[in-house]
């Protein structure tokens, strides 16, 4: 990497760090039925966060685009932060110019949030708390997708690492924002209904939104991506509340799956399609089983076929070959 590129990556970095920090603060202020005061700071910080993150995307294309008048932009004033920057509305239309399309309803919510910020600064909360909360939830809902779809893919490694760490913090708190849970789960309902037998509780955010796949499992609510190797243990430790401690010493947390032979068959998993019935679930096959039993002879799980008297295939073969 040449010197010029290095210095450019450095100047791209700080607005992003700042924007995600505002986002985290907004999320903290929204947790668990926020007071009027917390709601006020949630709106202020969310608005700042949206604006800075939208502009971060502009900067990645061209730092001049965040100037109120790009024609007058100089690198020196950009580095010092000594300039009038464009408004949130201008940022939205410039994003569209560079091919980053923001859905119309999200643009309206962002514009409303900016106006609300202005009113808040002068008059305090004028809308009802419930209305404010619902609107912040809409913007937050948008922002989670924006970060994932338009920021993460175009960041340099160091920026992406920082963003990933901060977004883990954000994700772990999202479920405590009831208004967001309602908004976002409603928006995801149709998508989630496509794979009810693969949909489990996400270890990161706790929502019924983790879609397990044989390759990569993603939570549609918080966008956490779960490593195929680590997911079964995370599920057992966090969702089944067994903790990590016992398993660090090497105690098995999963059985060998009789279908794929991986050690990723977990007991007591709840699946969205049948949410009250704990089942065995293989994280490698991405499949829930209601036809697996423990063999009465060797104790290993096996797929039951009729009339084997509780014995797995191996034990059955051994016994019959003896006679
Ligand atoms: Zn999640
Ligand atoms: Zn399997
Ligand atoms: Zn057996």
Coordinates of C-alpha atoms and ligand atoms in Angstrom, one line a residue:
X1 CA 0.0 0.0 0.0
X2 CA 1.5 3.4 -1.0
X3 CA 1.7 6.4 1.3
X4 CA -1.2 8.1 -0.4
X5 CA -3.5 5.1 0.0
X6 CA -2.5 4.8 3.6
X7 CA -3.3 8.4 4.4
X8 CA -6.6 8.0 2.6
X9 CA -7.6 5.0 4.5
X10 CA -6.9 6.9 7.7
X11 CA -9.1 9.7 6.8
X12 CA -11.9 7.4 5.8
X13 CA -11.7 5.7 9.1
X14 CA -12.6 8.3 11.7
X15 CA -16.2 9.2 10.4
X16 CA -17.0 5.5 10.4
X17 CA -15.8 5.0 14.0
X18 CA -17.7 8.1 15.0
X19 CA -20.9 7.0 13.2
X20 CA -20.9 3.5 14.8
X21 CA -20.3 5.0 18.2
X22 CA -23.4 7.2 17.8
X23 CA -25.3 4.2 16.7
X24 CA -24.2 2.2 19.8
X25 CA -25.2 5.1 22.1
X26 CA -28.6 5.4 20.4
X27 CA -29.2 1.7 21.0
X28 CA -28.1 2.0 24.6
X29 CA -30.6 4.9 25.1
X30 CA -33.4 2.9 23.5
X31 CA -33.2 -0.2 25.7
X32 CA -36.1 -1.4 27.8
X33 CA -38.9 1.2 27.7
X34 CA -36.7 4.3 27.6
X35 CA -37.5 7.4 29.7
X36 CA -38.4 10.7 27.9
X37 CA -34.8 11.8 28.6
X38 CA -33.2 8.7 27.2
X39 CA -35.5 8.9 24.2
X40 CA -34.4 12.4 23.5
X41 CA -30.7 11.3 23.4
X42 CA -31.6 8.3 21.4
X43 CA -33.1 10.5 18.7
X44 CA -30.1 12.9 18.8
X45 CA -27.5 10.2 18.6
X46 CA -29.4 8.1 16.0
X47 CA -29.8 11.1 13.8
X48 CA -26.1 11.9 14.1
X49 CA -25.2 8.3 13.5
X50 CA -27.3 8.0 10.3
X51 CA -25.9 11.2 8.9
X52 CA -22.3 10.2 9.6
X53 CA -22.7 6.7 8.3
X54 CA -24.4 7.9 5.1
X55 CA -21.5 10.3 4.7
X56 CA -19.0 7.6 5.4
X57 CA -20.3 5.8 2.3
X58 CA -20.0 9.0 0.3
X59 CA -16.4 9.4 1.5
X60 CA -15.5 6.0 0.3
X61 CA -16.4 7.1 -3.2
X62 CA -15.0 10.6 -3.0
X63 CA -14.4 12.7 0.1
X64 CA -15.4 15.8 -1.7
X65 CA -19.0 14.6 -1.8
X66 CA -19.5 15.4 1.9
X67 CA -18.8 19.1 1.4
X68 CA -21.8 21.4 1.1
X69 CA -20.2 22.6 -2.0
X70 CA -18.0 19.9 -3.5
X71 CA -16.5 22.3 -6.0
X72 CA -14.8 24.2 -3.2
X73 CA -13.5 21.1 -1.3
X74 CA -9.9 21.0 -0.3
X75 CA -8.1 18.0 1.3
X76 CA -6.7 20.2 3.9
X77 CA -10.0 21.4 5.2
X78 CA -11.4 17.9 4.9
X79 CA -8.6 16.6 7.2
X80 CA -9.1 19.3 9.7
X81 CA -12.9 18.8 9.6
X82 CA -13.1 22.5 8.9
X83 CA -15.9 22.8 6.4
X84 CA -19.7 23.0 6.0
X85 CA -20.8 19.5 5.2
X86 CA -23.9 18.6 3.2
X87 CA -27.3 17.9 4.9
X88 CA -28.7 14.5 5.4
X89 CA -31.1 15.1 2.5
X90 CA -28.2 16.0 0.2
X91 CA -26.3 13.0 1.3
X92 CA -29.3 10.8 0.3
X93 CA -29.5 12.3 -3.1
X94 CA -25.7 12.1 -3.7
X95 CA -25.8 8.5 -2.6
X96 CA -28.4 7.9 -5.3
X97 CA -26.1 9.6 -7.8
X98 CA -23.3 7.2 -7.1
X99 CA -25.7 4.2 -7.4
X100 CA -26.5 3.5 -3.7
X101 CA -30.2 3.5 -3.7
X102 CA -32.0 4.1 -0.4
X103 CA -35.7 3.0 -0.4
X104 CA -38.2 5.8 -0.4
X105 CA -39.8 5.0 3.0
X106 CA -36.3 4.9 4.6
X107 CA -35.5 8.3 3.0
X108 CA -38.7 9.7 4.4
X109 CA -37.9 8.4 7.9
X110 CA -34.4 9.8 7.8
X111 CA -35.7 13.2 6.7
X112 CA -38.3 13.1 9.5
X113 CA -35.7 12.2 12.0
X114 CA -33.6 15.2 11.0
X115 CA -36.5 17.5 11.5
X116 CA -37.3 15.9 14.8
X117 CA -33.7 16.5 15.9
X118 CA -34.1 20.2 15.2
X119 CA -37.4 20.4 17.1
X120 CA -35.9 18.4 20.0
X121 CA -32.9 20.7 20.3
X122 CA -35.2 23.7 20.7
X123 CA -38.4 22.4 22.3
X124 CA -37.7 19.0 23.7
X125 CA -40.0 16.0 22.9
X126 CA -43.2 17.2 21.2
X127 CA -44.4 13.8 19.8
X128 CA -45.6 11.1 22.0
X129 CA -42.9 8.8 23.3
X130 CA -44.5 5.8 21.5
X131 CA -44.4 7.6 18.2
X132 CA -40.8 8.7 18.6
X133 CA -39.8 5.2 19.6
X134 CA -41.6 3.7 16.6
X135 CA -39.8 6.1 14.2
X136 CA -36.4 5.5 15.7
X137 CA -37.1 1.8 15.3
X138 CA -37.7 2.3 11.6
X139 CA -34.5 4.2 11.1
X140 CA -32.5 1.7 13.1
X141 CA -34.1 -1.0 11.0
X142 CA -32.9 0.7 7.9
X143 CA -29.4 1.4 9.3
X144 CA -28.7 -2.3 10.1
X145 CA -29.3 -3.2 6.5
X146 CA -27.5 -0.2 5.1
X147 CA -24.3 -1.1 7.1
X148 CA -24.4 -4.6 6.0
X149 CA -25.3 -4.0 2.3
X150 CA -23.5 -0.8 1.5
X151 CA -20.7 -0.3 4.1
X152 CA -19.3 -3.6 5.1
X153 CA -18.6 -4.8 1.5
X154 CA -16.6 -1.8 0.6
X155 CA -14.5 -1.3 3.7
X156 CA -10.7 -1.9 4.0
X157 CA -9.7 -4.7 6.4
X158 CA -8.9 -2.5 9.4
X159 CA -12.2 -0.6 9.0
X160 CA -14.2 -3.8 8.6
X161 CA -12.6 -5.3 11.7
X162 CA -13.5 -2.3 13.8
X163 CA -17.0 -2.2 12.4
X164 CA -17.5 -6.0 13.1
X165 CA -16.4 -5.5 16.7
X166 CA -18.7 -2.5 17.3
X167 CA -21.6 -4.2 15.5
X168 CA -21.3 -7.2 17.8
X169 CA -21.9 -4.8 20.7
X170 CA -24.9 -3.2 18.9
X171 CA -26.3 -6.6 18.0
X172 CA -26.1 -8.0 21.5
X173 CA -28.4 -5.1 22.7
X174 CA -30.9 -5.0 19.9
X175 CA -33.4 -7.4 21.4
X176 CA -33.9 -5.1 24.4
X177 CA -35.4 -2.5 22.1
X178 CA -39.0 -3.7 22.0
X179 CA -40.1 -1.3 19.3
X180 CA -37.3 -2.5 17.0
X181 CA -38.1 -6.2 17.6
X182 CA -41.7 -5.6 16.6
X183 CA -40.9 -3.6 13.5
X184 CA -38.1 -5.8 12.3
X185 CA -39.7 -9.1 13.0
X186 CA -42.8 -8.0 11.2
X187 CA -40.7 -7.0 8.2
X188 CA -38.9 -10.3 8.2
X189 CA -41.9 -12.5 8.7
X190 CA -42.4 -13.5 5.1
X191 CA -38.7 -14.2 4.6
X192 CA -38.5 -16.3 7.7
X193 CA -41.6 -18.3 6.8
X194 CA -39.7 -19.8 3.9
X195 CA -37.5 -22.0 6.1
X196 CA -39.4 -22.7 9.4
X197 CA -37.6 -26.0 10.0
X198 CA -34.2 -24.3 9.7
X199 CA -35.1 -21.2 11.8
X200 CA -33.8 -21.2 15.4
X201 CA -33.1 -18.7 18.2
X202 CA -30.0 -16.7 17.4
X203 CA -27.3 -17.0 20.1
X204 CA -26.3 -13.4 19.5
X205 CA -29.6 -11.5 19.7
X206 CA -32.0 -14.2 21.0
X207 CA -34.6 -13.7 18.2
X208 CA -36.2 -16.5 16.2
X209 CA -34.3 -15.3 13.2
X210 CA -31.3 -17.6 12.8
X211 CA -31.6 -19.4 9.5
X212 CA -29.3 -22.4 9.7
X213 CA -27.7 -23.4 6.4
X214 CA -25.2 -26.2 5.6
X215 CA -22.7 -23.6 4.6
X216 CA -23.2 -20.3 6.5
X217 CA -25.9 -19.5 9.0
X218 CA -27.1 -15.9 9.2
X219 CA -29.5 -14.2 11.6
X220 CA -31.9 -12.1 9.6
X221 CA -32.7 -9.9 12.6
X222 CA -29.2 -8.9 13.7
X223 CA -27.2 -10.0 10.7
X224 CA -24.8 -12.0 12.8
X225 CA -23.0 -14.6 10.7
X226 CA -22.4 -17.8 12.6
X227 CA -19.4 -20.0 11.9
X228 CA -20.4 -23.5 11.0
X229 CA -17.9 -25.0 13.4
X230 CA -18.8 -22.8 16.4
X231 CA -22.5 -22.5 16.0
X232 CA -23.5 -25.8 17.8
X233 CA -21.5 -24.9 20.9
X234 CA -22.7 -21.3 20.9
X235 CA -26.3 -22.6 20.7
X236 CA -25.8 -25.1 23.6
X237 CA -23.9 -22.6 25.7
X238 CA -26.1 -19.6 25.2
X239 CA -29.6 -20.6 24.0
X240 CA -29.7 -23.9 26.0
X241 CA -28.0 -21.9 28.9
X242 CA -25.4 -24.5 29.6
X243 CA -22.5 -22.1 29.5
X244 CA -19.1 -22.6 27.9
X245 CA -17.2 -23.7 31.0
X246 CA -18.0 -27.5 31.0
X247 CA -17.2 -27.8 27.3
X248 CA -13.8 -26.1 27.5
X249 CA -12.5 -29.2 29.1
X250 CA -13.5 -31.2 26.1
X251 CA -16.8 -32.6 27.2
X252 CA -18.9 -33.2 24.1
X253 CA -21.7 -30.7 23.5
X254 CA -23.1 -32.5 20.5
X255 CA -23.6 -36.1 19.4
X256 CA -22.4 -37.7 16.2
X257 CA -25.2 -37.2 13.6
X258 CA -26.3 -40.6 12.2
X259 CA -27.0 -38.9 8.8
X260 CA -23.8 -37.0 8.1
X261 CA -21.4 -38.4 10.8
X262 CA -20.4 -34.9 12.0
X263 CA -20.4 -34.2 15.7
X264 CA -23.1 -31.5 15.4
X265 CA -26.3 -33.2 16.6
X266 CA -27.7 -31.2 19.5
X267 CA -30.5 -32.2 21.8
X268 CA -33.4 -30.0 22.9
X269 CA -33.3 -27.5 20.0
X270 CA -36.4 -25.5 19.3
X271 CA -37.3 -24.9 15.7
X272 CA -39.7 -22.2 14.5
X273 CA -41.9 -24.7 12.7
X274 CA -42.8 -26.5 15.9
X275 CA -41.6 -24.1 18.7
X276 CA -42.8 -26.0 21.7
X277 CA -41.3 -29.3 21.0
X278 CA -37.5 -29.7 21.7
X279 CA -35.9 -31.7 18.9
X280 CA -32.6 -33.1 17.8
X281 CA -31.0 -30.8 15.3
X282 CA -27.9 -31.4 13.2
X283 CA -26.2 -28.1 12.5
X284 CA -24.2 -29.7 9.6
X285 CA -27.2 -31.2 7.9
X286 CA -29.3 -28.1 8.9
X287 CA -32.1 -30.5 9.7
X288 CA -34.4 -31.2 12.6
X289 CA -35.1 -34.9 13.4
X290 CA -38.0 -36.4 15.2
X291 CA -37.0 -39.9 14.2
X292 CA -33.7 -40.3 16.1
X293 CA -33.4 -42.4 19.2
X294 CA -30.5 -43.5 21.4
X295 CA -29.6 -47.1 20.8
X296 CA -30.5 -49.2 23.8
X297 CA -27.3 -51.2 23.4
X298 CA -24.5 -48.8 22.5
X299 CA -26.2 -45.6 23.5
X300 CA -25.4 -43.8 20.2
X301 CA -28.2 -41.9 18.3
X302 CA -29.6 -43.5 15.3
X303 CA -32.3 -42.9 12.8
X304 CA -35.2 -45.2 13.6
X305 CA -36.8 -47.3 11.0
X306 CA -39.7 -49.6 12.0
X307 CA -39.2 -52.6 14.2
X308 CA -35.5 -52.6 15.1
X309 CA -36.3 -52.9 18.8
X310 CA -34.4 -49.8 19.8
X311 CA -31.2 -50.9 18.2
X312 CA -29.0 -49.0 15.8
X313 CA -28.0 -50.5 12.5
X314 CA -24.5 -51.4 13.7
X315 CA -25.8 -53.2 16.9
X316 CA -28.5 -54.9 14.9
X317 CA -26.0 -56.2 12.4
X318 CA -23.7 -57.4 15.1
X319 CA -26.4 -59.2 17.0
X320 CA -27.9 -60.9 13.9
X321 CA -24.5 -62.0 12.5
X322 CA -23.7 -63.8 15.8
X323 CA -26.6 -66.3 15.4
Ligands
LIG1 ZN1 -29.4 -12.5 15.8
LIG2 ZN1 -26.0 -34.3 10.2
LIG3 ZN1 -26.1 -49.4 18.9

